[in-house]
C-alpha positions as a printed Julia matrix, in Angstrom:
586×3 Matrix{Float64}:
 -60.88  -86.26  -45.84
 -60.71  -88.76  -48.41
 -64.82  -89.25  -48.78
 -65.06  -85.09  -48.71
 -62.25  -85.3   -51.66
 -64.33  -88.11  -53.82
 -67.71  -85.49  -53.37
 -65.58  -82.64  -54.96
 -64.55  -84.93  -57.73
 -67.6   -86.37  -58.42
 -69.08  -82.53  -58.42
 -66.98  -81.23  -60.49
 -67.52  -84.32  -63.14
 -71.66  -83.32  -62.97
 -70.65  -80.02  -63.7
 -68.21  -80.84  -67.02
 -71.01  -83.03  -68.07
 -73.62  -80.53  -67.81
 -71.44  -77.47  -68.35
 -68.6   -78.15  -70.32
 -66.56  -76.76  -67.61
 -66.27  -76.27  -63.95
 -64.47  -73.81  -61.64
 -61.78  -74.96  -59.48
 -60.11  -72.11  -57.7
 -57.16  -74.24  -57.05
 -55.52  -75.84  -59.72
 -56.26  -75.66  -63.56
 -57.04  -79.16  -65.26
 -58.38  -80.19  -68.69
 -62.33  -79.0   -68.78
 -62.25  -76.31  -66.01
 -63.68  -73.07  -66.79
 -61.29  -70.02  -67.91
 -61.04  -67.11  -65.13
 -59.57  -63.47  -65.3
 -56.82  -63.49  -62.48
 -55.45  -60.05  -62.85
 -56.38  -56.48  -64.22
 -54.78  -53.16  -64.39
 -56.23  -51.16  -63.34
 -57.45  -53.19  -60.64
 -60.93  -52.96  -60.0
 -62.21  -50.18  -58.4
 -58.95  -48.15  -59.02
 -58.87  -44.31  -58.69
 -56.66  -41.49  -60.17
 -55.6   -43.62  -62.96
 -53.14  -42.12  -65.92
 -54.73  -40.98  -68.7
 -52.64  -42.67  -70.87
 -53.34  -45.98  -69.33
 -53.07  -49.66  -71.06
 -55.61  -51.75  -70.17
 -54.91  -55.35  -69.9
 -56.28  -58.53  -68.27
 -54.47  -61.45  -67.52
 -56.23  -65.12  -67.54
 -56.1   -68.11  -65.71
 -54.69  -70.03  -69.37
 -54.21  -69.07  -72.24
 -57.33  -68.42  -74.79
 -58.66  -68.66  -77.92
 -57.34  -65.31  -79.55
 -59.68  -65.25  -82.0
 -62.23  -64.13  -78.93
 -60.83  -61.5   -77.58
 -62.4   -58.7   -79.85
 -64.16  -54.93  -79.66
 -67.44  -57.45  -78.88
 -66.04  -59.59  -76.21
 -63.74  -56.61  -74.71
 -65.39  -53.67  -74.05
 -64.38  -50.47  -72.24
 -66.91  -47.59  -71.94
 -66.4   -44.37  -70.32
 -68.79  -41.47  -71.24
 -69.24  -43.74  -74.38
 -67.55  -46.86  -75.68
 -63.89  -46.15  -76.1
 -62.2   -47.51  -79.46
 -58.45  -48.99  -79.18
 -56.55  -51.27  -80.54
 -56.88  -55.1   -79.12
 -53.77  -57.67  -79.04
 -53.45  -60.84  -77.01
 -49.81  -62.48  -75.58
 -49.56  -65.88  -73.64
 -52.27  -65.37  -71.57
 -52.77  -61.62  -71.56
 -55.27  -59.39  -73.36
 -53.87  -55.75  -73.85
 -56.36  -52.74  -74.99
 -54.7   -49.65  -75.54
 -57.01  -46.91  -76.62
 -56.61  -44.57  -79.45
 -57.02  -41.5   -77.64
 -55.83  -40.41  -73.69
 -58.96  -40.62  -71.24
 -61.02  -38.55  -70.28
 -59.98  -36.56  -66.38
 -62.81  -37.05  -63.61
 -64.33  -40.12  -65.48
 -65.43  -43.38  -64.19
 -64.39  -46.52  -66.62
 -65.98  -50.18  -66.38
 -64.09  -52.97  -68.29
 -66.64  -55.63  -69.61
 -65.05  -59.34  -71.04
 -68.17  -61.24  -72.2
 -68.77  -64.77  -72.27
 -67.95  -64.78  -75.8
 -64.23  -65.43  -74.41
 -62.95  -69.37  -74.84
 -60.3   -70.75  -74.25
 -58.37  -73.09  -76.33
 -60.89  -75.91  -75.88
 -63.76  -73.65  -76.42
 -64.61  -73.4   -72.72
 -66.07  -69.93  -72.01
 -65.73  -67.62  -69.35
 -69.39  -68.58  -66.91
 -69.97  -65.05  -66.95
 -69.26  -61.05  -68.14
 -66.26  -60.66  -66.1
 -66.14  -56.52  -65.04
 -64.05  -54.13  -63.39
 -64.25  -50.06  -62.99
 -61.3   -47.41  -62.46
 -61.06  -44.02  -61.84
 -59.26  -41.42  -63.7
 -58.04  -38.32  -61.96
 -57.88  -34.71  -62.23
 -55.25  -33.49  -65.2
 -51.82  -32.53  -64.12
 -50.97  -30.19  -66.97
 -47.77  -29.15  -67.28
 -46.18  -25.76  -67.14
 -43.47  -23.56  -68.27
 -42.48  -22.38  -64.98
 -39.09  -20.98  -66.16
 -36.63  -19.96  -69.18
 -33.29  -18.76  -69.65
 -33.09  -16.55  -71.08
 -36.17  -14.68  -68.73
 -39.17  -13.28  -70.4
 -38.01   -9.43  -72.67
 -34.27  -10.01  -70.94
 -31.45   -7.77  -72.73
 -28.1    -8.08  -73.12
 -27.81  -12.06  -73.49
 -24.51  -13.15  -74.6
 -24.32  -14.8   -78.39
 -23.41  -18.26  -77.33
 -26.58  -19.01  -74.92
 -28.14  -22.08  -74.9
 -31.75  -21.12  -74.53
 -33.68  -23.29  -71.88
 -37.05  -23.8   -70.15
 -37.83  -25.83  -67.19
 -41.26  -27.32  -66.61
 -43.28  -27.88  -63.59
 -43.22  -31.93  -63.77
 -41.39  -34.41  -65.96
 -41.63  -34.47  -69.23
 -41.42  -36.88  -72.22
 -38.01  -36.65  -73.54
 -39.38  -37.61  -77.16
 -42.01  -34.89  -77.07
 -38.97  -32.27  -76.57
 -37.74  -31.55  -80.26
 -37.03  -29.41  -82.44
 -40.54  -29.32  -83.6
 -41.96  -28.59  -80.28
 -38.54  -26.15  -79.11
 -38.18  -23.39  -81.76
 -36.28  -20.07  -81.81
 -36.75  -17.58  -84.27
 -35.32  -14.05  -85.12
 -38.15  -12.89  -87.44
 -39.49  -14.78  -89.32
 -36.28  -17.11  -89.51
 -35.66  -20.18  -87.91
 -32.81  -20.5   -86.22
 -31.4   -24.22  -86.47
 -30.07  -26.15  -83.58
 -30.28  -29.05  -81.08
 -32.97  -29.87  -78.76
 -31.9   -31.44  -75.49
 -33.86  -32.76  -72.53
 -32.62  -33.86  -68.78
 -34.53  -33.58  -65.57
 -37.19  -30.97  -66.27
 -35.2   -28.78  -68.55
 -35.32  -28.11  -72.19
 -32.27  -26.9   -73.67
 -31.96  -25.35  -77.27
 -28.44  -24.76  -78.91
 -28.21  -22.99  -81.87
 -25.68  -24.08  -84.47
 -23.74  -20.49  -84.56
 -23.71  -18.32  -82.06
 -26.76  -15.7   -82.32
 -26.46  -11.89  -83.8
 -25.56   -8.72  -81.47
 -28.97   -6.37  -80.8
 -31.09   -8.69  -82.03
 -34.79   -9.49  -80.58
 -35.2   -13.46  -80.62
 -38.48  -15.3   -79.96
 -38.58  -19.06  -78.48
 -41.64  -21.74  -78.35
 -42.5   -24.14  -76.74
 -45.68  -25.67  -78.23
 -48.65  -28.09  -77.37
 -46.6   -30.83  -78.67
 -44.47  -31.16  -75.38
 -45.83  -33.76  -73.34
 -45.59  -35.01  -69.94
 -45.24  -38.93  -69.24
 -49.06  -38.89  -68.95
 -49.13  -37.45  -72.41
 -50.85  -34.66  -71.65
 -49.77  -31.61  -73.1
 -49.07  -28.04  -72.23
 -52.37  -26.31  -72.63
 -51.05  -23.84  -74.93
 -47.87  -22.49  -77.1
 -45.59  -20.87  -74.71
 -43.22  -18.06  -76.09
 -41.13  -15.7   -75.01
 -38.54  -12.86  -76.35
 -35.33  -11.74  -75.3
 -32.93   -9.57  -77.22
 -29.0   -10.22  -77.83
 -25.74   -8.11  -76.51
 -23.51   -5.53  -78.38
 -20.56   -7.92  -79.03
 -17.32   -7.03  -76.63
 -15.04   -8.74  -79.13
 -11.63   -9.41  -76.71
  -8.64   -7.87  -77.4
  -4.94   -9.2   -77.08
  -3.0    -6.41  -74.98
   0.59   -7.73  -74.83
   2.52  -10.58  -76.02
   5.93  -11.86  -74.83
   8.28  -11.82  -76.5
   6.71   -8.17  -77.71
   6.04   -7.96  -81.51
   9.5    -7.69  -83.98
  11.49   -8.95  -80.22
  15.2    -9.53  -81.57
  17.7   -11.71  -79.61
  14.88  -14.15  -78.03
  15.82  -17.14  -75.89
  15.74  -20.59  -77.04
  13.5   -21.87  -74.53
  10.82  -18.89  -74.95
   7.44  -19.91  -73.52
   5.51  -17.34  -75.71
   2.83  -15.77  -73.99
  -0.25  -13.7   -74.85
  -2.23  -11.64  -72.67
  -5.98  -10.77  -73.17
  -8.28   -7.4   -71.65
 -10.71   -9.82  -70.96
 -10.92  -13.45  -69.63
 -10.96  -15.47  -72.16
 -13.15  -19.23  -72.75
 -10.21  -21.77  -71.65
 -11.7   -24.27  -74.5
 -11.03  -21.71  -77.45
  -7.4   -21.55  -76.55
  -5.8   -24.32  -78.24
  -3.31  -25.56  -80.28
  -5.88  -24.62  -83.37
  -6.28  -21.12  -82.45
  -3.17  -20.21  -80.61
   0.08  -21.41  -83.12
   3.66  -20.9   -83.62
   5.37  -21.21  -86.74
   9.01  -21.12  -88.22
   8.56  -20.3   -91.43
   6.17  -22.44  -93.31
   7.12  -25.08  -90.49
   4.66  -25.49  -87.69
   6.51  -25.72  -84.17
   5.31  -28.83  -82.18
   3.69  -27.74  -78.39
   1.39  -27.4   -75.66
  -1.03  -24.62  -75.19
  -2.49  -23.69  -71.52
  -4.28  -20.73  -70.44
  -4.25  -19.28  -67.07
  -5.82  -16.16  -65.82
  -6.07  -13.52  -68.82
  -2.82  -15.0   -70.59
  -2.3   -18.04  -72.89
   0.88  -19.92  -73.29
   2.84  -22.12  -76.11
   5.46  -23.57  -74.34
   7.57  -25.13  -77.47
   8.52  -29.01  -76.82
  11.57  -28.3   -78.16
  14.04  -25.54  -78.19
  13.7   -23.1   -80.94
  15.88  -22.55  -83.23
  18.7   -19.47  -83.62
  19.0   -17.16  -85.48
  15.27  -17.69  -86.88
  12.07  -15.67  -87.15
   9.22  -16.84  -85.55
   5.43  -16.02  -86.21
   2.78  -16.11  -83.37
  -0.9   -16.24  -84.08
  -3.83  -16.01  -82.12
  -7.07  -16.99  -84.7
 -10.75  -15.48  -84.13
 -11.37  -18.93  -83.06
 -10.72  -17.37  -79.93
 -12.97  -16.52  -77.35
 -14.14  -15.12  -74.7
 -17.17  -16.66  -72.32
 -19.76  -15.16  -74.2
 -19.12  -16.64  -77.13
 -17.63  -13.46  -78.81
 -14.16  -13.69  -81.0
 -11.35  -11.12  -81.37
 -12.06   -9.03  -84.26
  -9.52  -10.6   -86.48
  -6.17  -12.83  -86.13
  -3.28  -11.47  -84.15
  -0.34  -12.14  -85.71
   3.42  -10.89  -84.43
   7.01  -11.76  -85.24
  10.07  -12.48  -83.5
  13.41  -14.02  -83.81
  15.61  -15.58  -81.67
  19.17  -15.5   -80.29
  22.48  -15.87  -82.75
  24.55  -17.78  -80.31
  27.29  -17.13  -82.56
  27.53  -13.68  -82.08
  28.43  -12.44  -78.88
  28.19   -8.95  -77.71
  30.23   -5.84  -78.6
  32.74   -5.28  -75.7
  34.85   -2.48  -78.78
  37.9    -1.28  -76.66
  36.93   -2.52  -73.02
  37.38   -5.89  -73.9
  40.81   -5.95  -73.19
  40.24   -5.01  -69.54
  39.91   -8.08  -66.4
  38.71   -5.31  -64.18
  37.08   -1.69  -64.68
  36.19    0.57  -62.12
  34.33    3.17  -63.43
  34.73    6.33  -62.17
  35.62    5.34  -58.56
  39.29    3.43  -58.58
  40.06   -0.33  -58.33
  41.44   -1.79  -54.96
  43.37   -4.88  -54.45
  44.26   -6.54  -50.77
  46.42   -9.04  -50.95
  50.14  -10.31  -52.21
  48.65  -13.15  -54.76
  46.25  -10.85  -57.08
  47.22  -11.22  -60.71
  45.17   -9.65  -63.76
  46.05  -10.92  -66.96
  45.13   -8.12  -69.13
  44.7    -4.63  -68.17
  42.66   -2.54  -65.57
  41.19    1.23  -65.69
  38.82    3.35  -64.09
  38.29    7.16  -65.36
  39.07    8.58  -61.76
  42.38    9.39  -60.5
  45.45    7.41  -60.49
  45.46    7.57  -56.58
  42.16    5.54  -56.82
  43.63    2.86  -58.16
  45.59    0.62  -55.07
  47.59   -2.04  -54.82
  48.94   -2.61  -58.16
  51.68   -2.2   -60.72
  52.14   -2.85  -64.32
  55.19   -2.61  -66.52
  55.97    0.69  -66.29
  54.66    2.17  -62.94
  53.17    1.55  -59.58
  49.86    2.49  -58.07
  49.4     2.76  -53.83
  50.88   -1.06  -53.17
  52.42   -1.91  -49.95
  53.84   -4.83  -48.45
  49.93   -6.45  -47.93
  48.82   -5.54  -51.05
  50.62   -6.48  -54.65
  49.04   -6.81  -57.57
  50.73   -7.68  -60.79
  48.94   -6.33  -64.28
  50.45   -8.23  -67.11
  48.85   -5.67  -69.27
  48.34   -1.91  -68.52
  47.12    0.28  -66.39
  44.69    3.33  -67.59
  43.73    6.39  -65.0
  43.06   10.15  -65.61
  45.83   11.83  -64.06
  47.68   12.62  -62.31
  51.02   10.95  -62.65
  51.26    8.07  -63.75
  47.6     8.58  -65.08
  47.89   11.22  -68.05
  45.57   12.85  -70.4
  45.94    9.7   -73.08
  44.78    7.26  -70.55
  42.22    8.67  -69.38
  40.82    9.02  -73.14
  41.48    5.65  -73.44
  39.51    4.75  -70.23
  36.74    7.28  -70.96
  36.58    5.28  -74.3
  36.6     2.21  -72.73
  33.6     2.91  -70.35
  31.51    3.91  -73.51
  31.92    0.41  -74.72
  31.22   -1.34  -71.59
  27.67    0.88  -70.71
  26.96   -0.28  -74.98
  27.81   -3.58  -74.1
  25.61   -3.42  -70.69
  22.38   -1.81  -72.52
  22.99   -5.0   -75.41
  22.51   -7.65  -73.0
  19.68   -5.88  -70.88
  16.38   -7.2   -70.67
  15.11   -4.91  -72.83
  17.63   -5.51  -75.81
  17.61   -9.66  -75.47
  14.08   -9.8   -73.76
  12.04  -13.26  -73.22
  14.83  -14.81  -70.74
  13.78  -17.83  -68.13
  14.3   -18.59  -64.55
  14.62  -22.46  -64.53
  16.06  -22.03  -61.05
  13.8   -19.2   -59.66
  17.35  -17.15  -59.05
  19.32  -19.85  -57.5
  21.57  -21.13  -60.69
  23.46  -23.53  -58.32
  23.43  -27.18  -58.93
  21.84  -26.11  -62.7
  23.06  -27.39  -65.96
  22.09  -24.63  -68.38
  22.23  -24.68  -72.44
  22.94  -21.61  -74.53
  20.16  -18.6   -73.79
  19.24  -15.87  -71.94
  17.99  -16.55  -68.82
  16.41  -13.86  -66.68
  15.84  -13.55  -62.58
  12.4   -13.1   -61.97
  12.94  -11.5   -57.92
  15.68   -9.79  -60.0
  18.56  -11.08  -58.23
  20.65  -14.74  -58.78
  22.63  -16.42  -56.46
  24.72  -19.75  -57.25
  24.73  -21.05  -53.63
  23.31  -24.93  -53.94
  26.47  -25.61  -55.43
  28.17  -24.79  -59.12
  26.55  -23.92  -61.97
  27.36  -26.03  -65.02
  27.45  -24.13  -68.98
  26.96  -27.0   -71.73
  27.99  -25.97  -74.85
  26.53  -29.02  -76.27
  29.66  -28.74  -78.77
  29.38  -25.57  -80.28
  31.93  -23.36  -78.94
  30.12  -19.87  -80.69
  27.49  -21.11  -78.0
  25.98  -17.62  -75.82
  24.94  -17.63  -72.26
  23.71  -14.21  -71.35
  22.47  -13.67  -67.55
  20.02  -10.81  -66.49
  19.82   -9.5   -62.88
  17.8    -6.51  -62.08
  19.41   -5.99  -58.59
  22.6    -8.59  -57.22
  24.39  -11.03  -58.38
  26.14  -13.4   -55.28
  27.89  -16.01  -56.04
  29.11  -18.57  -52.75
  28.43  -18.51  -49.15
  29.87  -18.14  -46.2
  32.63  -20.19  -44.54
  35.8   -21.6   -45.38
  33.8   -23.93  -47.96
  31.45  -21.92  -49.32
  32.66  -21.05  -52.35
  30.94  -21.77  -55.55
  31.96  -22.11  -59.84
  31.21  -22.06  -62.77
  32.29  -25.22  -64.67
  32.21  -25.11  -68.61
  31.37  -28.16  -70.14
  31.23  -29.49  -74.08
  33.32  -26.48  -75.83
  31.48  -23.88  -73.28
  33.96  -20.4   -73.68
  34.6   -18.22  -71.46
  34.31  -15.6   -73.71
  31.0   -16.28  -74.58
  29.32  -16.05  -71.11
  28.21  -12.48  -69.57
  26.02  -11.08  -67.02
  24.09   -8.58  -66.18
  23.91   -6.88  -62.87
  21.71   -4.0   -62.36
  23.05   -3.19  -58.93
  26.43   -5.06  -57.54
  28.42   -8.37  -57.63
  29.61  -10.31  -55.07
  32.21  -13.01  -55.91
  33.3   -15.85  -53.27
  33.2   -13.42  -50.41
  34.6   -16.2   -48.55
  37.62  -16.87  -51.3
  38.24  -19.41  -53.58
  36.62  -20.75  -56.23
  36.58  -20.0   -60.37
  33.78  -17.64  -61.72
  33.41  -17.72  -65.17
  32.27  -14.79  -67.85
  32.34  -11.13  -68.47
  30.6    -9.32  -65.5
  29.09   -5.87  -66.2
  27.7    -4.58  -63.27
  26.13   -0.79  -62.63
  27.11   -0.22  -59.51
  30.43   -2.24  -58.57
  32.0    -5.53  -58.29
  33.71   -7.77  -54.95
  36.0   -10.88  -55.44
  36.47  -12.33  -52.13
  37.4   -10.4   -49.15
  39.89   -9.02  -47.35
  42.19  -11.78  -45.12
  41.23  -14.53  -47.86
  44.09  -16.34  -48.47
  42.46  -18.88  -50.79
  42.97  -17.65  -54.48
  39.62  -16.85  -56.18
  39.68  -17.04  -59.89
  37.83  -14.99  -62.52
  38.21  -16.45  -66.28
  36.5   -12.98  -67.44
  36.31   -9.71  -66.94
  34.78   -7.46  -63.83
  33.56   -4.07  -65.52
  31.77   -1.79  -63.01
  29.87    1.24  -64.83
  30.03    4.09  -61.84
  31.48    1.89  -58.76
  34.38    0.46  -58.0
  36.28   -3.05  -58.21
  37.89   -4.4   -55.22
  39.04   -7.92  -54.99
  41.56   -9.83  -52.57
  43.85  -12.52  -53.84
  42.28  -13.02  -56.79
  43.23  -14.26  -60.53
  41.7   -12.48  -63.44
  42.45  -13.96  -67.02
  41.1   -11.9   -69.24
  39.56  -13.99  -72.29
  40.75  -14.31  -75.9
């Protein structure tokens, strides 16, 4: 091994000394010939790129100086012209123009090459590659399609290709739209094979449009579509949305405080034009801080604090919004509302001074502890009204059933009813149907269901508050008024259908607790149908109950006293109650 070693050594020594150089496949030492290692393409490639770099990599690195259009030399059809550089020990041509498809290349590097010691490549080093047949690509798809009507005004125009292209041929040079012979500005936008054009503004109703797509798109090959591709579509009649209702309803009067103030479109609307910009509340010149959220056809402002009484409010929805096709309502809807005077309580006029009213069908009392502090009447007949006695007479009582009226008693007749009660009970029942239709829905509209009708275990503010199954219960314990220390402070209460208060058992009954200067006087309720009071006896209810179609405190063989701090007023039923307090308030 080591006499077959010496022989190389001394041949390669002959060969410097004759040479200059020698080759050594092996290792590269001081005086050995320079050598092109690598190429891409590699020789005898096929189905090359036409926008192919050519480069070749040496064995050291070389005189730079010979690397040239004479000593690197690409021909095709002809001698191709580039642009030569040279880096550590790679040569790089990259010609001016893409090649040719279906053409055979050879790649000559002369002997003219050195290194840095002025050793030369032995001989022309070549290689040949192959270039393939052109992939051109294609418009192969648009949206809008090709003549399509009725395209909404806020489309972003697209077209999808046939291969990948390159992203910095796609432009808006190469992507135009036009409407005439105006172009229409926007952004040009490429990912995956799509092109996507958005114009600045949305476009015109019943207009014809024409989009490009020129030559200048490229694939990654750099070869370009073979020619312009355009197309037309035309534009919708705009279907500008409309706002159909609004809550509280425009020039509302006696709104709550905790309003969420809704507006409802005839259209579905684009979720990111509703907004605090385009959907806004104001108090005066005073904007009112909250959150705007759109659901279905409707958007909400749900204030993120309570309003303020006594106040007008302005609502405004701006042509900002929109629906999805990009078009606006026509102009800004504006409405006006104002909220609740807590101050001001409703008009009882001359029922006021009534604990219990029962219309035109009597009053009944069961029991020896029942004690109305104030007076009772109904506008039936004096034998309708059981169980009780005032100062000066007696209605139906017997042993089981006493009830003392502090105040007075007011039938028709006869005896001791008389024409002048019964004008003063027909009077009476005016006021209380006034004072029902004042505190309806439709006279204090916009009230909340924080509980969804169960007001038990709730700690309520001043408002209106509204059941939304149109009947409340307090039943998951008592319901708690805060006054928050104003004692004008309103609670009204709105019940389509029932009002029950407790549940059954010997513990079941339920309050009303009044907390930080709450009144009694200043809560009332609604009923549209009956109300039920502590059916199982006990407990204190609290407020002025005006119900359409009667009222029931406790029932009968109760011996636990059930308080009222209010008044029961029943439009066209009766009032029956069993052991029961009523103190009328002052």
């Amino acid at each position: 091994m080591k006499q077959k070693n010496f022989l190389v050594t001394i041949a390669i020594v002959l060969a410097t000394l004759i040479t200059g150089c020698a080759k050594d496949d092996f290792q590269e030492t001081a005086g050995l010939c320079p050598v092109v290692v690598t190429t891409n393409p590699t020789d005898a490639a096929v189905n090359v790129p036409l926008n192919q770099v050519i480069t070749v990599t040496f064995n050291e690195e070389m005189n730079p100086s010979t690397i040239n259009s004479s000593s690197f030399i690409v021909n095709g059809n002809a001698t191709i012209t580039g642009t030569l550089t040279y880096s550590g020990v790679t040569a790089t041509f990259t010609p001016t123009v893409n090649l040719t498809t279906n053409t055979t290349y050879s790649v000559r590097i002369t002997t003219a090459v050195k290194d840095l010691r002025g050793n030369a490549l032995q001989e022309d080093y070549i290689f040949t590659f192959s270039t393939g047949a052109t992939l051109q690509p294609l418009v192969i798809a648009t949206n809008p399609t090709r003549n399509e009507t009725g395209v909404v005004l806020n489309i972003v125009v697209g077209a999808t290709f046939n291969m990948p292209m390159d992203a910095a041929t796609i432009n808006t040079t190469t992507f135009t739209l036009k409407e005439g012979t105006n172009t229409i500005t926007g952004i040009v936008t490429y990912s995956g094979n799509e092109a996507f054009f958005t114009p600045n503004v949305n476009l015109t109703a019943n207009t014809v449009y024409t989009a490009t797509i020129t030559t200048g798109a490229e694939n990654t090959a750099n070869v370009p579509l073979g020619t312009d591709y355009t197309w037309n579509f035309t534009t919708g009649t705009i279907v500008a949305p409309t706002v159909i209702l609004t809550d509280p309803a425009n020039n509302a009067s006696g709104v709550a405080l905790n309003k969420v103030v809704t507006a409802t479109f005839d259209m579905a609307m684009d979720p990111l034009t509703i907004s605090a910009t385009t959907f806004t509340l104001k108090q005066g010149a005073n904007t009112v801080v909250g959150t705007v959220s759109y659901s279905g056809n409707m958007a909400s402002f749900t204030p993120a604090n309570p309003l303020l009484e006594n106040a007008v409010f302005t609502a405004t929805i701006t042509t900002g919004a929109k629906n999805p096709a990009g078009d606006s309502i026509a102009t800004d809807y504006v409405w006006t509302f104002s909220t609740i005077n807590s101050s001001i309580s409703p008009n009882l006029g001359s029922a006021a001074q009534f604990g219990a009213f029962g219309g035109n069908a009597g009053i009944t009392n069961q029991g020896l502890n029942t004690v109305i502090n104030g007076s009772i009447a109904t506008t039936a007949a004096s034998t309708l009204v059981t169980g009780f006695h005032d100062a000066t007479a007696i209605y139906t009582e017997t042993p089981l059933n006493v009830g003392r009226v502090t105040g007075a008693i007011f039938t028709a007749p006869p005896m001791p009813g008389t024409a002048t009660s019964f004008a003063i009970a027909t009077q009476a029942l005016s006021d209380a149907n006034a004072a029902y239709l004042s505190i309806s829905p439709a006279s204090m509209p916009g009230g909340t269901d924080p509980g969804a009708g169960e007001l038990g275990g709730l700690t309520l503010a001043p408002g209106v508050y509204k059941s939304a199954s149109g009947t409340f219960n307090i039943s998951n314990g008592n319901l708690t008024l805060d006054a928050q220390g104003d004692p004008n402070a309103v609670w009204v209460f709105q019940t389509a259908s029932g009002l029950t208060v407790g549940i059954a058992g010997p513990t079941g009954a339920k309050s009303v607790v009044l907390i930080n200067g709450a009144l009694p006087k200043n809560v009332f309720w609604y009923v549209g149908s009956t109300a039920t009071i502590n059916g199982a006896g006990g407990g204190t209810m609290v407020g002025t109950i005006i119900a359409n179609s009667g009222v029931t405190i406790s029932t009968a063989g109760n011996a636990a006293q059930t308080v009222l701090n209010g008044r029961a007023l029943s439009l066209v039923a009766s009032v029956t109650m069993v052991n029961t307090t009523i103190n009328v308030p002052q």
